[in-house]
PDB file of C-alpha atoms in Angstrom:
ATOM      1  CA  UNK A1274     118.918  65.127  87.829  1.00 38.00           C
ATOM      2  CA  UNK A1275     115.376  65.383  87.087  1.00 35.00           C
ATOM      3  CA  UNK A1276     115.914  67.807  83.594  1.00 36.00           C
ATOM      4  CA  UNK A1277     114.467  71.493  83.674  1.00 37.00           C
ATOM      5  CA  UNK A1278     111.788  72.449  80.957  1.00 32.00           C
ATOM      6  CA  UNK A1279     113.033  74.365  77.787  1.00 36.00           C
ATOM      7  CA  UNK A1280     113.550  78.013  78.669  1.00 38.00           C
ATOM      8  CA  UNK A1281     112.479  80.840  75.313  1.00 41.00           C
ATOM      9  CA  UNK A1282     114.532  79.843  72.654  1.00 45.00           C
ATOM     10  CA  UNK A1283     117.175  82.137  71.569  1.00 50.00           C
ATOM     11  CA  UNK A1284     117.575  83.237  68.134  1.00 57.00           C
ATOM     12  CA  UNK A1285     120.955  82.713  66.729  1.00 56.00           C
ATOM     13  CA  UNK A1286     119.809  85.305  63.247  1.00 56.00           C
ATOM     14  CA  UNK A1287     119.271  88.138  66.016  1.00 78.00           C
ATOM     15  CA  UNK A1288     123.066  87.726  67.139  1.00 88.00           C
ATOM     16  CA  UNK A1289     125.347  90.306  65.448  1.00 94.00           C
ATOM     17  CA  UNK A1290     128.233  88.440  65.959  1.00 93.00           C
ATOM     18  CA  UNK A1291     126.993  85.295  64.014  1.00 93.00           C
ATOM     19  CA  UNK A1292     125.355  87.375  61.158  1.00 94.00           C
ATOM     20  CA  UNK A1293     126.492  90.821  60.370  1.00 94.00           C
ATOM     21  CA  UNK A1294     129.634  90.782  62.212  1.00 96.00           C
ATOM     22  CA  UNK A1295     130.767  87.339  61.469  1.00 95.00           C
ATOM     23  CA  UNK A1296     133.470  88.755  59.503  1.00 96.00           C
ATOM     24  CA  UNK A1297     135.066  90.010  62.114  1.00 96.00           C
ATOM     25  CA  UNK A1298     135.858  86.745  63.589  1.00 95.00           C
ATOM     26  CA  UNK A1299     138.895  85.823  62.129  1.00 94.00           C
ATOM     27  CA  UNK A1300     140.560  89.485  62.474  1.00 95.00           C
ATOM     28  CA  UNK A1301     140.044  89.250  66.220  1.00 95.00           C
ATOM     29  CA  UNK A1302     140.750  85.894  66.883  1.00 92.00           C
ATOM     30  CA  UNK A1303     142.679  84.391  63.797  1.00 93.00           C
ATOM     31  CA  UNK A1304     142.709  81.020  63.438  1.00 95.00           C
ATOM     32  CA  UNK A1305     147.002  81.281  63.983  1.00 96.00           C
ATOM     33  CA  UNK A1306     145.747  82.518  67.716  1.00 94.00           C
ATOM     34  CA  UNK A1307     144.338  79.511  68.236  1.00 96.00           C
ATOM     35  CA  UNK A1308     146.723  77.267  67.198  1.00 97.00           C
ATOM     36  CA  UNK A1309     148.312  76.740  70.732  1.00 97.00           C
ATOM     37  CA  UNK A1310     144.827  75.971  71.969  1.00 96.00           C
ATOM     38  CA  UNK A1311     143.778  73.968  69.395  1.00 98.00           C
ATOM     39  CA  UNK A1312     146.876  71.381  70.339  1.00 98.00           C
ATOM     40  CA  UNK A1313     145.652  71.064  73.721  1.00 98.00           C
ATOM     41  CA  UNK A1314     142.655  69.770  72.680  1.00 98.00           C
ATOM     42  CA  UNK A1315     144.509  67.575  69.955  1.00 98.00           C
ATOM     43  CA  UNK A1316     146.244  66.076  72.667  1.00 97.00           C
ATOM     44  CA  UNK A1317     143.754  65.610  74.827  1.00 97.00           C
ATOM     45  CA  UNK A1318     141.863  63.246  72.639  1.00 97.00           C
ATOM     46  CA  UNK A1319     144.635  61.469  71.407  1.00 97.00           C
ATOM     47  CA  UNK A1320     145.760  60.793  74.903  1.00 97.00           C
ATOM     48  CA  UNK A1321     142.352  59.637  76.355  1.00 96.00           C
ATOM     49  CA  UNK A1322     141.364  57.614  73.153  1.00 95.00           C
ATOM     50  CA  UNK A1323     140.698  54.067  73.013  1.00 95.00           C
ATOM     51  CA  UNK A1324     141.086  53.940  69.254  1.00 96.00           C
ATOM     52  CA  UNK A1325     142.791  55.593  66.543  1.00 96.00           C
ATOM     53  CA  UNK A1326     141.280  58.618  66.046  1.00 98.00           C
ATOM     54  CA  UNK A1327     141.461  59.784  62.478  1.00 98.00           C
ATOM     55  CA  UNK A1328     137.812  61.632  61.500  1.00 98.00           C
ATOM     56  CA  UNK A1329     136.481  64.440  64.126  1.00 98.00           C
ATOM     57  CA  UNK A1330     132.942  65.852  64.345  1.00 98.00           C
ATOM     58  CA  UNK A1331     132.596  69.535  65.380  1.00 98.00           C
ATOM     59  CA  UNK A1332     129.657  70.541  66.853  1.00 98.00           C
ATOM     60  CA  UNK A1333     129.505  74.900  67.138  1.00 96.00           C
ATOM     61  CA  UNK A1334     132.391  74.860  64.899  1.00 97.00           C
ATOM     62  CA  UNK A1335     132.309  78.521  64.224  1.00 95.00           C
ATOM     63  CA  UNK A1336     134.143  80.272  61.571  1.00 96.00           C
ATOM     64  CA  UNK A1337     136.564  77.500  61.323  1.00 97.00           C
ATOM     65  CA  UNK A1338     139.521  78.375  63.701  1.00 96.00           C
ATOM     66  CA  UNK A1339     140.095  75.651  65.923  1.00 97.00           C
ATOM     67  CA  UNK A1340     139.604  73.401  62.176  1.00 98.00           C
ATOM     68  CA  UNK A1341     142.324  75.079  61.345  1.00 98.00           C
ATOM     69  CA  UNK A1342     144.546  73.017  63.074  1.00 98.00           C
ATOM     70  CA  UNK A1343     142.375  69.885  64.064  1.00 98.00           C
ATOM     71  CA  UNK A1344     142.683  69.167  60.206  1.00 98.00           C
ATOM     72  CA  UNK A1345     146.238  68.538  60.840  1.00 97.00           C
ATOM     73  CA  UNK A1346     145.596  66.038  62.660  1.00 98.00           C
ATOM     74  CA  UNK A1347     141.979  64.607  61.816  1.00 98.00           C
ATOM     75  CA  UNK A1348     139.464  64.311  59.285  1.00 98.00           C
ATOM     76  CA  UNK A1349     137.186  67.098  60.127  1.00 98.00           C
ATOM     77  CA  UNK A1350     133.279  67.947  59.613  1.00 98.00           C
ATOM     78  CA  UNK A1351     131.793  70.863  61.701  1.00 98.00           C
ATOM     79  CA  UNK A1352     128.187  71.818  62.011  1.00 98.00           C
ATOM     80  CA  UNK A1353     127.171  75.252  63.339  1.00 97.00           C
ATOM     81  CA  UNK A1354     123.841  76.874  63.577  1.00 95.00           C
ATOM     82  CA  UNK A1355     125.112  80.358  61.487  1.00 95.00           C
ATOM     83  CA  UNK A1356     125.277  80.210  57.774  1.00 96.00           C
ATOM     84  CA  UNK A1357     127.307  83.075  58.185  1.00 96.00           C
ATOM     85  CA  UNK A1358     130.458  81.642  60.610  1.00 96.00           C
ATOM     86  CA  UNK A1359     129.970  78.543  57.672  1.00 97.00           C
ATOM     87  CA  UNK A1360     131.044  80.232  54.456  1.00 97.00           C
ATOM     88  CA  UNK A1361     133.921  81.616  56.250  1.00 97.00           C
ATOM     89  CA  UNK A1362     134.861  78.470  57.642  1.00 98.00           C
ATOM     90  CA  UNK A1363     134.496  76.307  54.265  1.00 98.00           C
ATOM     91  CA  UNK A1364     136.557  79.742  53.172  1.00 97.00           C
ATOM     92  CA  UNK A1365     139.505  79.425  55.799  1.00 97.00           C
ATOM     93  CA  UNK A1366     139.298  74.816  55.354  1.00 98.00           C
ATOM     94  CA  UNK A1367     138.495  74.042  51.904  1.00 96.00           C
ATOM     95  CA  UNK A1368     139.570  70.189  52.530  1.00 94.00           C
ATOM     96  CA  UNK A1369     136.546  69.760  55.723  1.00 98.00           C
ATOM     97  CA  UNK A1370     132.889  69.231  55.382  1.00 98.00           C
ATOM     98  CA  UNK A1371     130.418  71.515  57.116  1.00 98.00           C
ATOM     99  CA  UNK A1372     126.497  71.136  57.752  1.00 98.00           C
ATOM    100  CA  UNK A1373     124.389  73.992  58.372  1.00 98.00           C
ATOM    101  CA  UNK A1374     122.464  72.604  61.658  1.00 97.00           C
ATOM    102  CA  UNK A1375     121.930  72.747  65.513  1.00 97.00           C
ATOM    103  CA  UNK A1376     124.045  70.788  67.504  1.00 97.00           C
ATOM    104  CA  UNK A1377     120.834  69.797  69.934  1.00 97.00           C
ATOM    105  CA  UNK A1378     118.791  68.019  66.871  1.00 97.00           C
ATOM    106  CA  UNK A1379     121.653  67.629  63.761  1.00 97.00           C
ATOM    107  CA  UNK A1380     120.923  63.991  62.233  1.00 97.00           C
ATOM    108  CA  UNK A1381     124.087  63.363  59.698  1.00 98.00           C
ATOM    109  CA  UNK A1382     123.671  59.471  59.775  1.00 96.00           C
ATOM    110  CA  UNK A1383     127.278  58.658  60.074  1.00 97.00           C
ATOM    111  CA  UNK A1384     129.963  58.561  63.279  1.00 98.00           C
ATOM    112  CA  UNK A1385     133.063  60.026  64.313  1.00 98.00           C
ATOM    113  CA  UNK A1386     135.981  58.564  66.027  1.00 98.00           C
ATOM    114  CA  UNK A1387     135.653  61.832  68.092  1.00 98.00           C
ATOM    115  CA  UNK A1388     133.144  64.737  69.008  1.00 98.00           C
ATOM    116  CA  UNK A1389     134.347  67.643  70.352  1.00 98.00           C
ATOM    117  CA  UNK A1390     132.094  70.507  71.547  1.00 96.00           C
ATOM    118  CA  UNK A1391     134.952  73.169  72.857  1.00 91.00           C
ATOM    119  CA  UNK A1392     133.530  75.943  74.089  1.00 85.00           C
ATOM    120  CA  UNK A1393     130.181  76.253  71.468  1.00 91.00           C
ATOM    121  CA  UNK A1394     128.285  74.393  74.032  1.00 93.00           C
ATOM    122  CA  UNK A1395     128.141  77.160  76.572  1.00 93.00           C
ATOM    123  CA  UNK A1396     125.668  78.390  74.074  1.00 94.00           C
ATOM    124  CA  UNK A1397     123.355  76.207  75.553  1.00 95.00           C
ATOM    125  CA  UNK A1398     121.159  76.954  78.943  1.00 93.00           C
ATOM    126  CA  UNK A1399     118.978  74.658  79.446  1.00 94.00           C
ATOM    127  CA  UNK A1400     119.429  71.184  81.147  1.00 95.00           C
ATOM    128  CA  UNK A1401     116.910  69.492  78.527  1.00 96.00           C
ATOM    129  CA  UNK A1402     119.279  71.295  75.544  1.00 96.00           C
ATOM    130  CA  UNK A1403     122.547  70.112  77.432  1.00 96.00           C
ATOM    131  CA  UNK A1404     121.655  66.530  77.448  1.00 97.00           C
ATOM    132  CA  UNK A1405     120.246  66.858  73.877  1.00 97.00           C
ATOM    133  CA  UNK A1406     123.614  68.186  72.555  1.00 97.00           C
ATOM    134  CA  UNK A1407     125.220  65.118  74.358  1.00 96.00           C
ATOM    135  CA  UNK A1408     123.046  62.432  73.024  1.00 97.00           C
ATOM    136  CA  UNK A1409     123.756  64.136  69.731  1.00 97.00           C
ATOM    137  CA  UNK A1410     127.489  63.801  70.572  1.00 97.00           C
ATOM    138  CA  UNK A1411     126.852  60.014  71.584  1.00 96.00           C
ATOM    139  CA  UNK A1412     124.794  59.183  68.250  1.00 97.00           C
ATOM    140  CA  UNK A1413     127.839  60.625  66.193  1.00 98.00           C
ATOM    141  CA  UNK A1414     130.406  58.628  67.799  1.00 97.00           C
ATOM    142  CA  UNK A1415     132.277  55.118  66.562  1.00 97.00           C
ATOM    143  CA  UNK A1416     131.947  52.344  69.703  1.00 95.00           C
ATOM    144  CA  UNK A1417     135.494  53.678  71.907  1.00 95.00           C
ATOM    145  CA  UNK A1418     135.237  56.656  70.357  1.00 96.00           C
ATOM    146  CA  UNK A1419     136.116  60.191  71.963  1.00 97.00           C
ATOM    147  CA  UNK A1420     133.815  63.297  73.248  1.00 97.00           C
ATOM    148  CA  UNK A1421     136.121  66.600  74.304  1.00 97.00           C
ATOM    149  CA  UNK A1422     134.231  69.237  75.478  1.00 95.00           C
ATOM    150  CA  UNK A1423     135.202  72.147  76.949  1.00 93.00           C
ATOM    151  CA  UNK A1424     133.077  74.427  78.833  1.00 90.00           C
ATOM    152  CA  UNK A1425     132.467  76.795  82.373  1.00 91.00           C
ATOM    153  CA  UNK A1426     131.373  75.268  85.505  1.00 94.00           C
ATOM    154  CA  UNK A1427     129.030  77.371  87.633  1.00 93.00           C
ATOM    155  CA  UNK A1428     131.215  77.155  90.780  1.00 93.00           C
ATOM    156  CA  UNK A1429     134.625  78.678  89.189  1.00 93.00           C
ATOM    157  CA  UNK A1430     132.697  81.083  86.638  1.00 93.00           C
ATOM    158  CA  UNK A1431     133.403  84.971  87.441  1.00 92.00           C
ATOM    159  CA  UNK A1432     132.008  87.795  86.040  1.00 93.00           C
ATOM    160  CA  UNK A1433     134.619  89.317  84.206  1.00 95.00           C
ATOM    161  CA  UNK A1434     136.102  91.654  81.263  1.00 96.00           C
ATOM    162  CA  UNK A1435     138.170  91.193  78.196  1.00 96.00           C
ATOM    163  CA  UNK A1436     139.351  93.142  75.017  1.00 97.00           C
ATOM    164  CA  UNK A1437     140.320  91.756  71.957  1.00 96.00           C
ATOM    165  CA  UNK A1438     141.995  93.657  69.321  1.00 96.00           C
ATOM    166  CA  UNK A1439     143.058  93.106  65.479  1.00 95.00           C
ATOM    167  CA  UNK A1440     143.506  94.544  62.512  1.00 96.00           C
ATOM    168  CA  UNK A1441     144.029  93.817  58.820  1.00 94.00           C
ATOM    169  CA  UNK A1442     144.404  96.279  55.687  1.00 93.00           C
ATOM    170  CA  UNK A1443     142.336  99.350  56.543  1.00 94.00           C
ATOM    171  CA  UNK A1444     140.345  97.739  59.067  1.00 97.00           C
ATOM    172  CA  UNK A1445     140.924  97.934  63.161  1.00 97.00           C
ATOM    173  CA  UNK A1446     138.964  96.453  66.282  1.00 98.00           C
ATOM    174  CA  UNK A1447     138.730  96.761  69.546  1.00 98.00           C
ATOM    175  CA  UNK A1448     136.334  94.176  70.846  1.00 98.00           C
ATOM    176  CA  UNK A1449     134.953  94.410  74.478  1.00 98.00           C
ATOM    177  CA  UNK A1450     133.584  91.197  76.118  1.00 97.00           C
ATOM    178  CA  UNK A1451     131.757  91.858  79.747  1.00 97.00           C
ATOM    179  CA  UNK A1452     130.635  88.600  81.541  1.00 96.00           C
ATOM    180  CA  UNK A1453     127.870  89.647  84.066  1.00 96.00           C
ATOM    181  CA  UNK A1454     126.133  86.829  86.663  1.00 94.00           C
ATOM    182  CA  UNK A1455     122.552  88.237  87.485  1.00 90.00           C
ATOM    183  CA  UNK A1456     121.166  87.766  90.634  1.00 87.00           C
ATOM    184  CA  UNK A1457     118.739  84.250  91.034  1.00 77.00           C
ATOM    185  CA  UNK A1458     120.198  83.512  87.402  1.00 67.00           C
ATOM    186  CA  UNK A1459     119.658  79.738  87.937  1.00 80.00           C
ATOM    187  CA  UNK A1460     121.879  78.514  84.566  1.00 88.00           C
ATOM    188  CA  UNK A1461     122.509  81.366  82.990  1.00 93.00           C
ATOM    189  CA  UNK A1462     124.930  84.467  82.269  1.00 94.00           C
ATOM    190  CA  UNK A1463     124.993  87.545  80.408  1.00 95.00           C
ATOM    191  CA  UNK A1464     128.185  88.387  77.739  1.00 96.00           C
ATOM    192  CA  UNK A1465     128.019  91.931  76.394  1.00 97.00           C
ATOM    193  CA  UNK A1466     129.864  92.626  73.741  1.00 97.00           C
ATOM    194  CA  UNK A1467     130.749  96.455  72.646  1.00 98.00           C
ATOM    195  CA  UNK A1468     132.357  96.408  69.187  1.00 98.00           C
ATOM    196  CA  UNK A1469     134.496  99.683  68.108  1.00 98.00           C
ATOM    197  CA  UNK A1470     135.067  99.073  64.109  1.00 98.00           C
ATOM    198  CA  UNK A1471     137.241 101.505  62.298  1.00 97.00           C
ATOM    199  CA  UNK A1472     137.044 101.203  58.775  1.00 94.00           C
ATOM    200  CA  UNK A1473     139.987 103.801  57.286  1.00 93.00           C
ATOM    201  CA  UNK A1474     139.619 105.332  60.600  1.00 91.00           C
ATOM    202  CA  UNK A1475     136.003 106.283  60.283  1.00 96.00           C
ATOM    203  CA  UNK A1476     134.446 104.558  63.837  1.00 97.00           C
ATOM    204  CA  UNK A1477     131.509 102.612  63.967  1.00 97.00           C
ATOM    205  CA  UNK A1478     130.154 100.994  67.303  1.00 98.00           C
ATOM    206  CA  UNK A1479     128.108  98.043  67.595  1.00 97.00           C
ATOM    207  CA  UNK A1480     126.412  95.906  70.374  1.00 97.00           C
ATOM    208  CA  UNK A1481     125.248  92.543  70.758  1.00 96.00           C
ATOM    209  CA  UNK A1482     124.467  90.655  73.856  1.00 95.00           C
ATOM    210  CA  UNK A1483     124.282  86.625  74.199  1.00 95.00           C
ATOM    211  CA  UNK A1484     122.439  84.880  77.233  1.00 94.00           C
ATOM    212  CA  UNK A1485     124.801  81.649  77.751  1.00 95.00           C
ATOM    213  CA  UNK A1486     124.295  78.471  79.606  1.00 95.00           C
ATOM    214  CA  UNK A1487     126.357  78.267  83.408  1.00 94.00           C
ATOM    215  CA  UNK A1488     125.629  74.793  84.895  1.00 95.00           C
ATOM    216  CA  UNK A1489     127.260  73.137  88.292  1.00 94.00           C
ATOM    217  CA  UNK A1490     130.041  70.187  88.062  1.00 95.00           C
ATOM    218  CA  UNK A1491     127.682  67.944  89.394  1.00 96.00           C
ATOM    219  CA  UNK A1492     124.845  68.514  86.312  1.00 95.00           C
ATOM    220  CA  UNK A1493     127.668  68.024  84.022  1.00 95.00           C
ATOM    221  CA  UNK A1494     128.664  64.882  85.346  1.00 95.00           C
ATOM    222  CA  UNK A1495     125.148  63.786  85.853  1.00 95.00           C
ATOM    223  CA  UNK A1496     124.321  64.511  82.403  1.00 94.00           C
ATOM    224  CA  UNK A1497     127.668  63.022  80.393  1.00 91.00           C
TER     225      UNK A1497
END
């Protein structure tokens, strides 16, 4: 499809949740949450590969979690655009190798047996950025090798609600998530997120909201 020019850029240093409130990440989803998840992934790729897959590339890695298992299994590097999420992944992995960098333009002049993009990529919204983030993928991988990525499609995307909750020492949070469609959105969708931090019960309430990327089956397939 004929590929959409670049919508306003967001700004990933404007985005509590990657900067200020990074720390909370691995309170409210630890990276033993995502263990379970993690192997479905694991087995994904090693199921679908052509060769053996022993290093992985992560592109929006985060604050580590899903590295926390994939380094069971693999070789890992992750890249992710927040300096923040970084230190607390190098933290939480001390064995993988992280790169500071945007998964639409990262050069690291080496490949991967695999490339996996699980959920990060929803972070981008426009068609030009989606294929961008793929050829990255494509430039990273060995010849055989492996892309995974995991993302919403536009027709089985609902607007919806979560809470997330954790707590460690004298720290406890509630985390709400709302997912809101707006009308003539084209590729896009709101996530609001209402943070309630209690630190030794005194309550503090933050809010951040993302614009994220919400393409149809058919662009993906198109694009890939």
């Amino acid at each position: 499809s004929k590929l959409k020019m670049r919508k306003k850029e967001q700004k990933p240093d404007k985005w509590l949740a990657y900067t200020s409130l990074a720390w909370t990440e691995p309170i409210i989803a630890s990276p033993e949450d995502l263990v379970e998840e993690t192997e479905i992934y694991t087995r994904a790729i090693k199921r679908h590969a052509r060769i053996k897959i022993k290093t992985l590339l992560h592109l929006g890695c985060g604050a580590g979690g899903n590295d926390y298992t994939f380094k069971r299994h693999f070789k890992v590097t992750g890249v992710d655009i927040s300096e923040n999420m970084l230190k607390i992944a190098r933290d939480l992995n001390p064995g993988a190798v992280y790169h500071h960098g945007d998964m639409r333009t990262i050069v690291l002049g080496k490949c991967f047996d695999a490339v996996v993009a699980p959920e990060s990529i929803d972070y981008i919204r426009t068609e030009n950025d989606l294929h961008s983030a793929m050829m990255t993928a494509q430039k990273h991988l060995k010849p055989d090798g492996i892309f995974l990525v995991v993302a919403n499609t536009a027709e089985r995307f609902r607007q919806n609600n979560f809470v997330y909750t954790g707590s460690r020492d004298d720290i406890e949070i509630t985390l709400f998530e709302n997912n809101y469609i707006p009308p003539d959105t084209g590729t896009t969708y709101e996530a609001t997120l209402v943070y309630l931090i209690r630190l030794k019960g005194k309550l503090e309430i933050h809010t951040d909201q993302h614009v994220l990327g919400l393409f149809k089956l058919e662009i993906w397939l198109d694009l890939l």
